[in-house]
């Protein structure tokens, strides 16, 4: 056994046609790596949630909230100081921040110093009692919430679309497929309903994550609130009031009961698994759509000018469905990070979470958002081809009848097992003919869809607030 | 660049010292691969849940339930036939089943035929209207439930242990660690409480999965209940009664609303993610324990005769904690299968789920069970070494005081940021001395633990039924 | 937003129909969990490689090798002692081993003591200078090798089958599919060749892993060979001779250069990734086969008595292909463990590898073996349906011609881009008719296959030793 | 059992402090999501490799190469047309490309049209015989190569650093750790050598991937080269010449033998696994460093102004090591995508690879690059603290001696097993005292390092071309 020999590889530097440089030029957009989620697939709204500006502004909000709550509870902080913070809030100089960070190598302290430079009066009391995690973790809780709410809103719209589609097509019989071999007929509407059932369950899970989300609050360096014990002279009640008060100002009910330096990294898991599960449902839907598109029974929208293939001009490819398959795979792979991160944390905190979360959390939400965008576009323009559907049913009608015949035979006293074997033999010999039966080939598919819509989907959507103003990104490619 | 050359590998057959054979000998146990979860790590109770006999008996239960419910709803099935099924239920001949399967290559049909041979009278009406998935999927729902309940019971006991430990040690101050560098003190009890908080959240998730679990019921070949429509002459009400009736006999509230041939494979995801999350919490706990064991502050039980190393007789290794780390990694890796399986299902069903689920589901529950066993043993014998703990606190006392000094300085009007810098400089120059402060170094750790136990953990455990009779496997190695 | 309320779950103990017990009864096979890889999918040969007996015998071989090499190099070990070890080698009392282990909680020491009881004379010099890892890690290297060689042998047979199939069908034109939409024709043989190319690459990778595999040898407790330095009075040459000598007796060229207590866990990664990659190739093949089986163009073998569905007697399902998809997913999920284990090892060794590897390594090889078994059976009986294939080509012939027409038009001076657009417009308007062209629709597919077989596959297989006596498991279900 | 009730969640739109918009403003950098790998962790050089401009330029290179090779082989393409392409190459209008793509929804065609607008003369013959995959897949092969070469160069530098460090510290004895419990001493140099051995193996693997990389070449829509058969009037030799000729112009030896529409997606797996394995080695190194940093024996560089904690001014945290742990986890998770993508491809190609690869490939290389950057910085400034190291050895000296005593006792005729037990008993009773032995506690650690450096590492690095001009990014944060 020998490894195929090849000539030695040249390890010269890659000849980059463009010159690389650390200088940020006007054209950096095209000269440096740009994540395609932000530039191509996800909506600007989700991209903004995970922008540097939004994060910086939330950080400043948290410094303001901390100072103002501490003031309320009696610490020597003046209203002028709080006001100074509020006034300087929007004045963010990112170049200055980066300049400081090059020295300190600590991002929260860099933002803090840059903010303090703009709100000099408040400088002595900023961040009082807090550690960096107060800023980063509470901000992340807000971002998780904002991201999740945006996804839920879009998911609500998608479920409404599916609700309409399932009712429209609940009676349209179509060939069922198990093992992707023809099987007893179902209805087109039933398939929309199955996708909806999966997505509704995902909605519940993301909601469950949101309901359980409690921010870090004010826990101090190792979660003991020791700094606040000093500031409030051992008054536990006041410290709890600060802890919950800050969280209420952030829009939550209360702070988490216990923490080390940070919120348990398990909280990330809740969100990333819920998003991964959503991705998996979209993946299942996309596989179904790709197979249906092969059958030409149900197809995704295809624009008149759209080009399927640069070489085969006749092609109409399931591009949206395939994109969904690909992105959901990315999302599912990404989300495993959260549990590995949590599972390997050490004692009150280890910082091996940080760089990973700065990639994983935004990209998971952006990918989930991109999936919602694509799924929405697909469903909005989905085409159902009745002739193609009917033709296929007709081909297999004789086979499809056999189940009803087997049931009728058993009712008349025959052995179910023997009839099964007789039919199988006829089929293998090619002697199976259509006989006509008095029952619907698709059984109660239509009734099931109606029941599901009436008793489960509709009440569910009604109990959630109307998702007014949810906008999908018409301009996306 | 060249690949290191080595001489050609000999591809002769492996020289197996033991002769391999297809014959099942009395000693097959040691001559064939045996999964170590069943033989070494998990409890006999969990192993029995996933045994072939238990599965076969549930299958027979389902055939009995189906026949009896169909009879109730008016199908021509005699009580004698139902009785014949009940009478033959325990008489399972696994050799005969395997013999039939070699021909049919279909496991449900093989079990069905073997059962029918023992209950001849019932043969004509067995499996009436059903498809294999009626048997396999409903049985799996029961196994998921049994497995999950067993895990929840053990988790309840573990949470009780942690509850005791956190109260016992809530005041015992110990060095905190962030980045595994000494940080502001916490208490030993607080660490037990943090583990408990994570595990309590996992309990909620597994419970959430159980609450959402609705079995397949009687949905027929492609989920339309077409066969039942024939049997019940298009009476949807009766078919729904059968659907829910069968599930009630199984101990559930109702059947799932919609399905293809099988229950949505998303249901597996709920359980395997909840188990993986439990594994992750045990992993976090095990990392903490391995580090604490290094510090000799908190150690796992060590039997007198136990050997730490075959070469270093002085070793006392964290074997339980390390086993937990290793098994939780296995569980987390395993559970990813469930979502990949669901995400790539096709239309009404593709059978690429089957072989995978037959490995993934049992091994996930067995691993989770093994983790509970190990965690229980660890906590039951955990040792807290007060002298070691106190000594370390003393070493760092001067540093730990600095936070309180910084707070006091700020209260007196100093700039928090400037004091921070002064202390950092003193420390770098080695000039930091202990001054003595009037505050507890561990802040409100004790109060937090008390609050958590009283307001969260205790009510939680009380609201769950007492887990009487839960037994851990004392004989496990 | 509210979580759907359900009634409180009853947490009573699972009612197990079979009684669970720690006693090992004669019928334990069916009363306890049994991994289905060993009992159903993998070959007895691979199952034997990972049996307890085989492992125990290898351990004893290693104790014999160590003693005999140490004797050769001058340590005070008598030939009678070595002989005593050899004589007692096959006399393994597993019950006694387990009894000892219950006390010591250390498996190598338990085997050692049980062996020493049978070879009393050798007891004082057994395991001299060694630590447990000498036994476990060197044994694992042998198991990795045996497992890999067995897989390579089977893979060789599969590549031969594919070689025949690709030549037989190299000219048989069939509809190509991109996006699972009809595309320019390929040949049936080309598809077999593409699978072969992927599998050949996998063969190279597993071989590469084997070529790089160097066992641990004799490195001592922390890899420094300190114990051997004492035994050989600081003679490094002698210790190196022992190190390599032991490995040569094991059938390897040399020992690894450096180690901590164990071989770098990276070595596992090489094998598990190579197996996962093999699984991925089988998965790709299985997806193709499931789609081709849908098209009824190429189908897997189907036995006359085989039952496709217990409810739809006409079904002929791609069961082998679907099993391959499912098992390959399991294998790919499993293999990720190896890198996580390696990546989180601590310093000279942490034992969190142990329980994980005892599950991961055997199951990866057993699954890979099961995949080879299934793929072999599929290819041996694969059926190619020429009529079905021809019919489909005819349907799309007019579209398939368009590429050649576009090329010819460009050669005659037209704009490639404009012709592309014209054809696309005709197609959308349904005006595309077959014109007849003088070129093969499948281009050089046949020539490519011939070239690949002659220049790459044949020489590759020839350069590997003939895999005589490789047996697949005809009895498998 | 009840789920903790919480009040209904408000699903109002997230109140974004910054307004989100599709308009690309001057400040988009901070208003939209920006991947932190490009902006913070990876080098500008690697970022440029995966920039849009570089990709667009490679695409244009490929159109030029195709036209020029086709011309050489006799197709009616004029030199003026080739020149027109060359002349317009650098004139890339990204806005125009995006404008076209909004209509066509096909990125290659959009770039093609935009290029054709600048090189009107060549428009009729551009892309002749090609399909999009000719452009995208051949470009990706180049990017894989460029990325891999850059990583190999940096890895070479890192291996050189480790080479120096291992020699410098080969004799410095330090406490060994198994289970993170003190174990027989090793040397500081030996640990550097162990990291080097792992990384050297990774180097070999990435190199192996590069050696096996053969680009797609000119294979046409479904891999049959049918379009080229027409263009070259069935002359297979000429088409092979084109196929290999294009690849030679790209800097490769030849084109891949077989393909569907694209190169087998298995090729991605080779690279992403090699990168993941590199990540795993860095992870192992980072875990060791974090533990050593805890012990204060070996520490990473710490800048004078650097702030360890915003609340605990005394902290010196292992930030680089922790970042490495976090990023390697991201890389390992990411790389699993490649095999899932390959494993689920359909027949001649399915497009569910595209969106996934556009995220996975660049981010894997950028993360690997960021890991090299961080590892380089860590090793360049690593500090070894001899006093701390010596102190710890002294504490455990009595224990460490026991192994040598056990060996000496056995040599003198005692039973190894009995001596082991005696020492264990003494130790448990606290009666173990230092006796002094005449052997080095660290055995042959120093000799092993010297051997490894001389016989393996040095020749390896020498056989690879000198990595002159490799630059690390001094400005990175």
mmCIF file with all atom_site columns, C-alpha atoms in Angstrom, chain B residues 315-376:
data_model
loop_
_atom_site.group_PDB
_atom_site.id
_atom_site.type_symbol
_atom_site.label_atom_id
_atom_site.label_alt_id
_atom_site.label_comp_id
_atom_site.label_asym_id
_atom_site.label_entity_id
_atom_site.label_seq_id
_atom_site.pdbx_PDB_ins_code
_atom_site.Cartn_x
_atom_site.Cartn_y
_atom_site.Cartn_z
_atom_site.occupancy
_atom_site.B_iso_or_equiv
_atom_site.pdbx_formal_charge
_atom_site.auth_seq_id
_atom_site.auth_comp_id
_atom_site.auth_asym_id
_atom_site.auth_atom_id
_atom_site.pdbx_PDB_model_num
ATOM 1  C CA . UNK B 1 315 ? -2.662  8.767  43.422 1.00 0.00 ? 315 UNK B CA 1
ATOM 2  C CA . UNK B 1 316 ? -6.252  9.629  44.327 1.00 0.00 ? 316 UNK B CA 1
ATOM 3  C CA . UNK B 1 317 ? -7.805  10.439 41.015 1.00 0.00 ? 317 UNK B CA 1
ATOM 4  C CA . UNK B 1 318 ? -11.155 12.075 40.275 1.00 0.00 ? 318 UNK B CA 1
ATOM 5  C CA . UNK B 1 319 ? -12.351 8.981  38.470 1.00 0.00 ? 319 UNK B CA 1
ATOM 6  C CA . UNK B 1 320 ? -16.074 9.542  38.908 1.00 0.00 ? 320 UNK B CA 1
ATOM 7  C CA . UNK B 1 321 ? -15.844 13.135 37.765 1.00 0.00 ? 321 UNK B CA 1
ATOM 8  C CA . UNK B 1 322 ? -13.760 12.183 34.763 1.00 0.00 ? 322 UNK B CA 1
ATOM 9  C CA . UNK B 1 323 ? -16.167 9.428  33.827 1.00 0.00 ? 323 UNK B CA 1
ATOM 10 C CA . UNK B 1 324 ? -18.953 11.979 33.951 1.00 0.00 ? 324 UNK B CA 1
ATOM 11 C CA . UNK B 1 325 ? -17.035 14.286 31.625 1.00 0.00 ? 325 UNK B CA 1
ATOM 12 C CA . UNK B 1 326 ? -16.460 11.450 29.174 1.00 0.00 ? 326 UNK B CA 1
ATOM 13 C CA . UNK B 1 327 ? -19.989 10.070 29.183 1.00 0.00 ? 327 UNK B CA 1
ATOM 14 C CA . UNK B 1 328 ? -21.604 13.477 28.904 1.00 0.00 ? 328 UNK B CA 1
ATOM 15 C CA . UNK B 1 329 ? -19.478 14.106 25.825 1.00 0.00 ? 329 UNK B CA 1
ATOM 16 C CA . UNK B 1 330 ? -20.774 10.876 24.358 1.00 0.00 ? 330 UNK B CA 1
ATOM 17 C CA . UNK B 1 331 ? -24.360 11.853 25.125 1.00 0.00 ? 331 UNK B CA 1
ATOM 18 C CA . UNK B 1 332 ? -24.021 15.311 23.630 1.00 0.00 ? 332 UNK B CA 1
ATOM 19 C CA . UNK B 1 333 ? -22.512 13.909 20.443 1.00 0.00 ? 333 UNK B CA 1
ATOM 20 C CA . UNK B 1 334 ? -25.189 11.246 20.211 1.00 0.00 ? 334 UNK B CA 1
ATOM 21 C CA . UNK B 1 335 ? -28.094 13.605 20.550 1.00 0.00 ? 335 UNK B CA 1
ATOM 22 C CA . UNK B 1 336 ? -27.226 15.569 17.421 1.00 0.00 ? 336 UNK B CA 1
ATOM 23 C CA . UNK B 1 337 ? -28.460 12.588 15.416 1.00 0.00 ? 337 UNK B CA 1
ATOM 24 C CA . UNK B 1 338 ? -32.064 13.311 16.291 1.00 0.00 ? 338 UNK B CA 1
ATOM 25 C CA . UNK B 1 339 ? -32.201 16.672 14.581 1.00 0.00 ? 339 UNK B CA 1
ATOM 26 C CA . UNK B 1 340 ? -30.252 15.529 11.529 1.00 0.00 ? 340 UNK B CA 1
ATOM 27 C CA . UNK B 1 341 ? -32.667 12.622 11.206 1.00 0.00 ? 341 UNK B CA 1
ATOM 28 C CA . UNK B 1 342 ? -35.738 14.806 11.456 1.00 0.00 ? 342 UNK B CA 1
ATOM 29 C CA . UNK B 1 343 ? -34.295 17.495 9.198  1.00 0.00 ? 343 UNK B CA 1
ATOM 30 C CA . UNK B 1 344 ? -33.709 15.073 6.334  1.00 0.00 ? 344 UNK B CA 1
ATOM 31 C CA . UNK B 1 345 ? -36.967 13.118 6.416  1.00 0.00 ? 345 UNK B CA 1
ATOM 32 C CA . UNK B 1 346 ? -38.870 12.947 3.142  1.00 0.00 ? 346 UNK B CA 1
ATOM 33 C CA . UNK B 1 347 ? -42.598 13.580 2.731  1.00 0.00 ? 347 UNK B CA 1
ATOM 34 C CA . UNK B 1 348 ? -44.793 11.036 4.523  1.00 0.00 ? 348 UNK B CA 1
ATOM 35 C CA . UNK B 1 349 ? -41.735 9.147  5.787  1.00 0.00 ? 349 UNK B CA 1
ATOM 36 C CA . UNK B 1 350 ? -38.368 7.827  4.791  1.00 0.00 ? 350 UNK B CA 1
ATOM 37 C CA . UNK B 1 351 ? -36.923 4.812  6.558  1.00 0.00 ? 351 UNK B CA 1
ATOM 38 C CA . UNK B 1 352 ? -33.461 6.256  7.058  1.00 0.00 ? 352 UNK B CA 1
ATOM 39 C CA . UNK B 1 353 ? -34.597 7.015  10.593 1.00 0.00 ? 353 UNK B CA 1
ATOM 40 C CA . UNK B 1 354 ? -34.942 3.415  11.678 1.00 0.00 ? 354 UNK B CA 1
ATOM 41 C CA . UNK B 1 355 ? -31.451 1.986  12.130 1.00 0.00 ? 355 UNK B CA 1
ATOM 42 C CA . UNK B 1 356 ? -30.265 5.281  13.554 1.00 0.00 ? 356 UNK B CA 1
ATOM 43 C CA . UNK B 1 357 ? -33.025 5.536  16.158 1.00 0.00 ? 357 UNK B CA 1
ATOM 44 C CA . UNK B 1 358 ? -32.496 1.956  17.250 1.00 0.00 ? 358 UNK B CA 1
ATOM 45 C CA . UNK B 1 359 ? -29.023 2.979  18.350 1.00 0.00 ? 359 UNK B CA 1
ATOM 46 C CA . UNK B 1 360 ? -29.500 6.575  19.336 1.00 0.00 ? 360 UNK B CA 1
ATOM 47 C CA . UNK B 1 361 ? -32.573 6.459  21.533 1.00 0.00 ? 361 UNK B CA 1
ATOM 48 C CA . UNK B 1 362 ? -31.548 3.587  23.838 1.00 0.00 ? 362 UNK B CA 1
ATOM 49 C CA . UNK B 1 363 ? -27.958 4.740  24.159 1.00 0.00 ? 363 UNK B CA 1
ATOM 50 C CA . UNK B 1 364 ? -28.991 8.293  24.984 1.00 0.00 ? 364 UNK B CA 1
ATOM 51 C CA . UNK B 1 365 ? -31.184 7.108  27.851 1.00 0.00 ? 365 UNK B CA 1
ATOM 52 C CA . UNK B 1 366 ? -28.632 4.570  29.053 1.00 0.00 ? 366 UNK B CA 1
ATOM 53 C CA . UNK B 1 367 ? -25.913 7.224  29.062 1.00 0.00 ? 367 UNK B CA 1
ATOM 54 C CA . UNK B 1 368 ? -28.112 9.718  30.875 1.00 0.00 ? 368 UNK B CA 1
ATOM 55 C CA . UNK B 1 369 ? -28.878 7.006  33.393 1.00 0.00 ? 369 UNK B CA 1
ATOM 56 C CA . UNK B 1 370 ? -25.195 6.193  33.822 1.00 0.00 ? 370 UNK B CA 1
ATOM 57 C CA . UNK B 1 371 ? -24.536 9.890  34.420 1.00 0.00 ? 371 UNK B CA 1
ATOM 58 C CA . UNK B 1 372 ? -27.194 10.025 37.114 1.00 0.00 ? 372 UNK B CA 1
ATOM 59 C CA . UNK B 1 373 ? -25.694 6.928  38.733 1.00 0.00 ? 373 UNK B CA 1
ATOM 60 C CA . UNK B 1 374 ? -22.212 8.445  38.791 1.00 0.00 ? 374 UNK B CA 1
ATOM 61 C CA . UNK B 1 375 ? -23.360 11.885 39.905 1.00 0.00 ? 375 UNK B CA 1
ATOM 62 C CA . UNK B 1 376 ? -25.381 10.338 42.707 1.00 0.00 ? 376 UNK B CA 1
#
